GROMACS .gro file of C-alpha atoms in nm:
model
  229
    1UNK     CA    1   6.783 -16.208  -6.312
    2UNK     CA    2   6.996 -16.077  -6.028
    3UNK     CA    3   6.971 -16.251  -5.690
    4UNK     CA    4   6.983 -16.034  -5.376
    5UNK     CA    5   7.113 -16.241  -5.085
    6UNK     CA    6   7.186 -16.149  -4.723
    7UNK     CA    7   7.384 -16.410  -4.533
    8UNK     CA    8   7.351 -16.388  -4.154
    9UNK     CA    9   7.628 -16.563  -3.960
   10UNK     CA   10   7.577 -16.651  -3.594
   11UNK     CA   11   7.896 -16.531  -3.426
   12UNK     CA   12   7.870 -16.715  -3.096
   13UNK     CA   13   8.148 -16.877  -2.896
   14UNK     CA   14   7.983 -17.215  -2.957
   15UNK     CA   15   7.991 -17.165  -3.332
   16UNK     CA   16   8.360 -17.076  -3.319
   17UNK     CA   17   8.463 -17.358  -3.084
   18UNK     CA   18   8.271 -17.642  -3.250
   19UNK     CA   19   8.225 -17.552  -3.616
   20UNK     CA   20   8.507 -17.317  -3.714
   21UNK     CA   21   8.675 -17.582  -3.931
   22UNK     CA   22   8.358 -17.630  -4.137
   23UNK     CA   23   8.261 -17.267  -4.204
   24UNK     CA   24   8.498 -17.197  -4.491
   25UNK     CA   25   8.400 -17.507  -4.690
   26UNK     CA   26   8.031 -17.440  -4.620
   27UNK     CA   27   8.061 -17.084  -4.750
   28UNK     CA   28   8.242 -17.194  -5.066
   29UNK     CA   29   7.979 -17.463  -5.130
   30UNK     CA   30   7.697 -17.211  -5.101
   31UNK     CA   31   7.877 -16.954  -5.315
   32UNK     CA   32   8.021 -17.175  -5.586
   33UNK     CA   33   7.748 -17.093  -5.840
   34UNK     CA   34   7.688 -16.731  -5.740
   35UNK     CA   35   7.731 -16.495  -6.036
   36UNK     CA   36   7.922 -16.170  -6.024
   37UNK     CA   37   7.599 -15.984  -6.102
   38UNK     CA   38   7.433 -16.109  -5.782
   39UNK     CA   39   7.434 -15.886  -5.476
   40UNK     CA   40   7.571 -16.042  -5.158
   41UNK     CA   41   7.570 -15.898  -4.806
   42UNK     CA   42   7.722 -16.071  -4.503
   43UNK     CA   43   7.592 -15.985  -4.155
   44UNK     CA   44   7.763 -16.100  -3.837
   45UNK     CA   45   7.524 -16.159  -3.546
   46UNK     CA   46   7.654 -16.141  -3.191
   47UNK     CA   47   7.516 -15.930  -2.909
   48UNK     CA   48   7.556 -15.653  -3.168
   49UNK     CA   49   7.470 -15.686  -3.538
   50UNK     CA   50   7.726 -15.575  -3.798
   51UNK     CA   51   7.741 -15.578  -4.177
   52UNK     CA   52   8.092 -15.702  -4.256
   53UNK     CA   53   8.076 -15.751  -4.632
   54UNK     CA   54   7.874 -15.608  -4.918
   55UNK     CA   55   7.918 -15.668  -5.291
   56UNK     CA   56   7.721 -15.402  -5.479
   57UNK     CA   57   7.928 -15.396  -5.799
   58UNK     CA   58   8.026 -15.687  -6.020
   59UNK     CA   59   8.395 -15.643  -5.939
   60UNK     CA   60   8.329 -15.661  -5.563
   61UNK     CA   61   8.231 -16.027  -5.535
   62UNK     CA   62   8.515 -16.236  -5.390
   63UNK     CA   63   8.408 -16.584  -5.279
   64UNK     CA   64   8.715 -16.667  -5.073
   65UNK     CA   65   8.704 -16.334  -4.893
   66UNK     CA   66   8.345 -16.404  -4.790
   67UNK     CA   67   8.446 -16.753  -4.673
   68UNK     CA   68   8.728 -16.603  -4.465
   69UNK     CA   69   8.506 -16.336  -4.309
   70UNK     CA   70   8.253 -16.596  -4.193
   71UNK     CA   71   8.517 -16.746  -3.964
   72UNK     CA   72   8.641 -16.419  -3.815
   73UNK     CA   73   8.525 -16.156  -3.567
   74UNK     CA   74   8.480 -16.127  -3.193
   75UNK     CA   75   8.250 -16.393  -3.051
   76UNK     CA   76   7.989 -16.365  -2.776
   77UNK     CA   77   7.815 -16.615  -2.552
   78UNK     CA   78   7.466 -16.511  -2.664
   79UNK     CA   79   7.347 -16.366  -2.993
   80UNK     CA   80   7.068 -16.132  -3.105
   81UNK     CA   81   6.951 -16.340  -3.399
   82UNK     CA   82   6.610 -16.174  -3.418
   83UNK     CA   83   6.758 -15.830  -3.482
   84UNK     CA   84   7.006 -15.971  -3.734
   85UNK     CA   85   6.731 -16.139  -3.938
   86UNK     CA   86   6.500 -15.838  -3.911
   87UNK     CA   87   6.774 -15.598  -4.027
   88UNK     CA   88   6.860 -15.835  -4.313
   89UNK     CA   89   6.499 -15.831  -4.430
   90UNK     CA   90   6.474 -15.453  -4.397
   91UNK     CA   91   6.786 -15.412  -4.609
   92UNK     CA   92   6.623 -15.604  -4.896
   93UNK     CA   93   6.293 -15.414  -4.915
   94UNK     CA   94   6.399 -15.184  -5.200
   95UNK     CA   95   6.606 -15.441  -5.392
   96UNK     CA   96   6.481 -15.543  -5.737
   97UNK     CA   97   6.475 -15.911  -5.827
   98UNK     CA   98   6.459 -16.226  -5.610
   99UNK     CA   99   6.549 -16.168  -5.245
  100UNK     CA  100   6.658 -16.420  -4.983
  101UNK     CA  101   6.795 -16.423  -4.628
  102UNK     CA  102   7.015 -16.717  -4.526
  103UNK     CA  103   7.095 -16.777  -4.160
  104UNK     CA  104   7.391 -16.997  -4.065
  105UNK     CA  105   7.350 -17.105  -3.701
  106UNK     CA  106   7.499 -17.347  -3.452
  107UNK     CA  107   7.153 -17.469  -3.356
  108UNK     CA  108   7.221 -17.383  -2.991
  109UNK     CA  109   6.942 -17.238  -2.777
  110UNK     CA  110   6.997 -16.864  -2.716
  111UNK     CA  111   6.760 -16.712  -2.455
  112UNK     CA  112   6.783 -16.358  -2.599
  113UNK     CA  113   6.760 -16.460  -2.965
  114UNK     CA  114   6.415 -16.305  -3.018
  115UNK     CA  115   6.393 -16.069  -2.721
  116UNK     CA  116   6.426 -15.752  -2.929
  117UNK     CA  117   6.240 -15.871  -3.240
  118UNK     CA  118   5.991 -16.153  -3.196
  119UNK     CA  119   5.962 -16.442  -3.437
  120UNK     CA  120   5.607 -16.330  -3.521
  121UNK     CA  121   5.724 -15.982  -3.616
  122UNK     CA  122   6.001 -16.120  -3.835
  123UNK     CA  123   5.759 -16.354  -4.014
  124UNK     CA  124   5.514 -16.069  -4.071
  125UNK     CA  125   5.783 -15.853  -4.234
  126UNK     CA  126   5.912 -16.137  -4.452
  127UNK     CA  127   5.566 -16.240  -4.571
  128UNK     CA  128   5.453 -15.883  -4.637
  129UNK     CA  129   5.741 -15.841  -4.882
  130UNK     CA  130   5.759 -16.199  -5.012
  131UNK     CA  131   6.114 -16.263  -4.888
  132UNK     CA  132   6.210 -16.622  -4.804
  133UNK     CA  133   6.425 -16.700  -4.502
  134UNK     CA  134   6.643 -17.013  -4.502
  135UNK     CA  135   6.810 -17.161  -4.194
  136UNK     CA  136   7.124 -17.373  -4.225
  137UNK     CA  137   7.188 -17.528  -3.885
  138UNK     CA  138   7.463 -17.738  -3.732
  139UNK     CA  139   7.195 -17.869  -3.491
  140UNK     CA  140   7.438 -17.852  -3.200
  141UNK     CA  141   7.202 -17.825  -2.902
  142UNK     CA  142   7.269 -18.116  -2.663
  143UNK     CA  143   6.966 -18.066  -2.437
  144UNK     CA  144   6.670 -18.249  -2.600
  145UNK     CA  145   6.407 -18.004  -2.474
  146UNK     CA  146   6.602 -17.698  -2.584
  147UNK     CA  147   6.681 -17.864  -2.915
  148UNK     CA  148   6.310 -17.914  -2.976
  149UNK     CA  149   6.244 -17.546  -2.897
  150UNK     CA  150   6.517 -17.428  -3.134
  151UNK     CA  151   6.406 -17.651  -3.421
  152UNK     CA  152   6.043 -17.551  -3.367
  153UNK     CA  153   6.136 -17.182  -3.401
  154UNK     CA  154   6.343 -17.234  -3.714
  155UNK     CA  155   6.079 -17.453  -3.877
  156UNK     CA  156   5.811 -17.194  -3.801
  157UNK     CA  157   6.028 -16.924  -3.958
  158UNK     CA  158   6.117 -17.118  -4.271
  159UNK     CA  159   5.775 -17.276  -4.328
  160UNK     CA  160   5.597 -16.944  -4.279
  161UNK     CA  161   5.819 -16.758  -4.526
  162UNK     CA  162   5.853 -17.030  -4.790
  163UNK     CA  163   6.216 -17.096  -4.701
  164UNK     CA  164   6.402 -17.415  -4.609
  165UNK     CA  165   6.548 -17.564  -4.290
  166UNK     CA  166   6.868 -17.748  -4.385
  167UNK     CA  167   7.129 -17.938  -4.186
  168UNK     CA  168   7.474 -17.787  -4.234
  169UNK     CA  169   7.602 -18.140  -4.292
  170UNK     CA  170   7.352 -18.225  -4.567
  171UNK     CA  171   7.587 -18.190  -4.863
  172UNK     CA  172   7.334 -18.310  -5.121
  173UNK     CA  173   7.096 -18.024  -5.043
  174UNK     CA  174   7.364 -17.762  -4.997
  175UNK     CA  175   7.533 -17.822  -5.330
  176UNK     CA  176   7.207 -17.733  -5.510
  177UNK     CA  177   7.127 -17.438  -5.286
  178UNK     CA  178   7.196 -17.172  -5.550
  179UNK     CA  179   6.976 -17.351  -5.805
  180UNK     CA  180   6.686 -17.305  -5.564
  181UNK     CA  181   6.763 -16.934  -5.535
  182UNK     CA  182   6.747 -16.882  -5.911
  183UNK     CA  183   6.396 -17.030  -5.922
  184UNK     CA  184   6.262 -16.740  -5.718
  185UNK     CA  185   6.062 -16.475  -5.899
  186UNK     CA  186   6.005 -16.118  -5.787
  187UNK     CA  187   5.628 -16.088  -5.741
  188UNK     CA  188   5.634 -15.711  -5.786
  189UNK     CA  189   5.588 -15.527  -6.116
  190UNK     CA  190   5.756 -15.216  -6.250
  191UNK     CA  191   5.517 -15.003  -6.458
  192UNK     CA  192   5.657 -14.747  -6.702
  193UNK     CA  193   5.465 -14.521  -6.938
  194UNK     CA  194   5.504 -14.202  -7.141
  195UNK     CA  195   5.263 -13.906  -7.137
  196UNK     CA  196   5.226 -13.596  -7.348
  197UNK     CA  197   5.174 -13.272  -7.156
  198UNK     CA  198   5.141 -12.904  -7.238
  199UNK     CA  199   5.406 -12.658  -7.131
  200UNK     CA  200   5.160 -12.491  -6.896
  201UNK     CA  201   5.149 -12.809  -6.687
  202UNK     CA  202   5.524 -12.827  -6.624
  203UNK     CA  203   5.612 -12.830  -6.257
  204UNK     CA  204   5.263 -12.934  -6.153
  205UNK     CA  205   5.175 -13.243  -5.954
  206UNK     CA  206   4.973 -13.514  -6.130
  207UNK     CA  207   4.773 -13.773  -5.935
  208UNK     CA  208   4.820 -14.135  -6.039
  209UNK     CA  209   4.613 -14.441  -5.950
  210UNK     CA  210   4.704 -14.802  -6.035
  211UNK     CA  211   4.434 -15.069  -6.012
  212UNK     CA  212   4.500 -15.441  -6.049
  213UNK     CA  213   4.255 -15.730  -6.083
  214UNK     CA  214   4.386 -16.085  -6.083
  215UNK     CA  215   4.238 -16.427  -6.002
  216UNK     CA  216   3.930 -16.279  -5.838
  217UNK     CA  217   4.125 -16.033  -5.623
  218UNK     CA  218   4.179 -15.663  -5.673
  219UNK     CA  219   4.395 -15.388  -5.532
  220UNK     CA  220   4.481 -15.027  -5.591
  221UNK     CA  221   4.752 -14.778  -5.503
  222UNK     CA  222   4.746 -14.399  -5.519
  223UNK     CA  223   5.060 -14.204  -5.599
  224UNK     CA  224   5.167 -13.913  -5.816
  225UNK     CA  225   5.454 -13.722  -5.970
  226UNK     CA  226   5.570 -13.374  -6.068
  227UNK     CA  227   5.589 -13.297  -6.440
  228UNK     CA  228   5.952 -13.202  -6.514
  229UNK     CA  229   6.011 -12.835  -6.594
   0.00000   0.00000   0.00000
């Protein structure tokens, strides 16, 4: 099955100054097993959030280009990580197949990180659509109290969405990262069916109701469609 992955790159001055030399090798490690059928989007998170790479066709996927892009771009002192993660999740809502958001961060405390979109709101969106969020951190915060705050936020995000919090220097976990992605299953179902209809019904709207019962729980959805003319 196709994997739909959005990679969010913190584009702060700290990330560039301290970890620039590691970004290319990290990107290649994470992408080494990615297949050309997988869909990859790269988002750069500064004070503004920008999509800088998107592979939507098999011929588009270029691993080294993605690795290069992760180390480029104008840097800012503070970053709007909340908006970047929220936009990444929103961009995956209609994708079919396993979906994942991966954040690569310096681990530095950013006061405005969740000012626009709170951590609670991000978790609610991710859980509502069964999208895991992973955080790969260089754990670079030097202040112990701020470091505890940052790690607490990232652990809440990853634990609440079923994702993982990983040190960017943990090579043993990173080399198997793609294997973990392929274990994901899309919990949604696509229902197709064929109906026979009289000519007099062409162009009319038909109500449709889907009811599901599973493991003691039930749900229903109402929809409909126009009969083609």
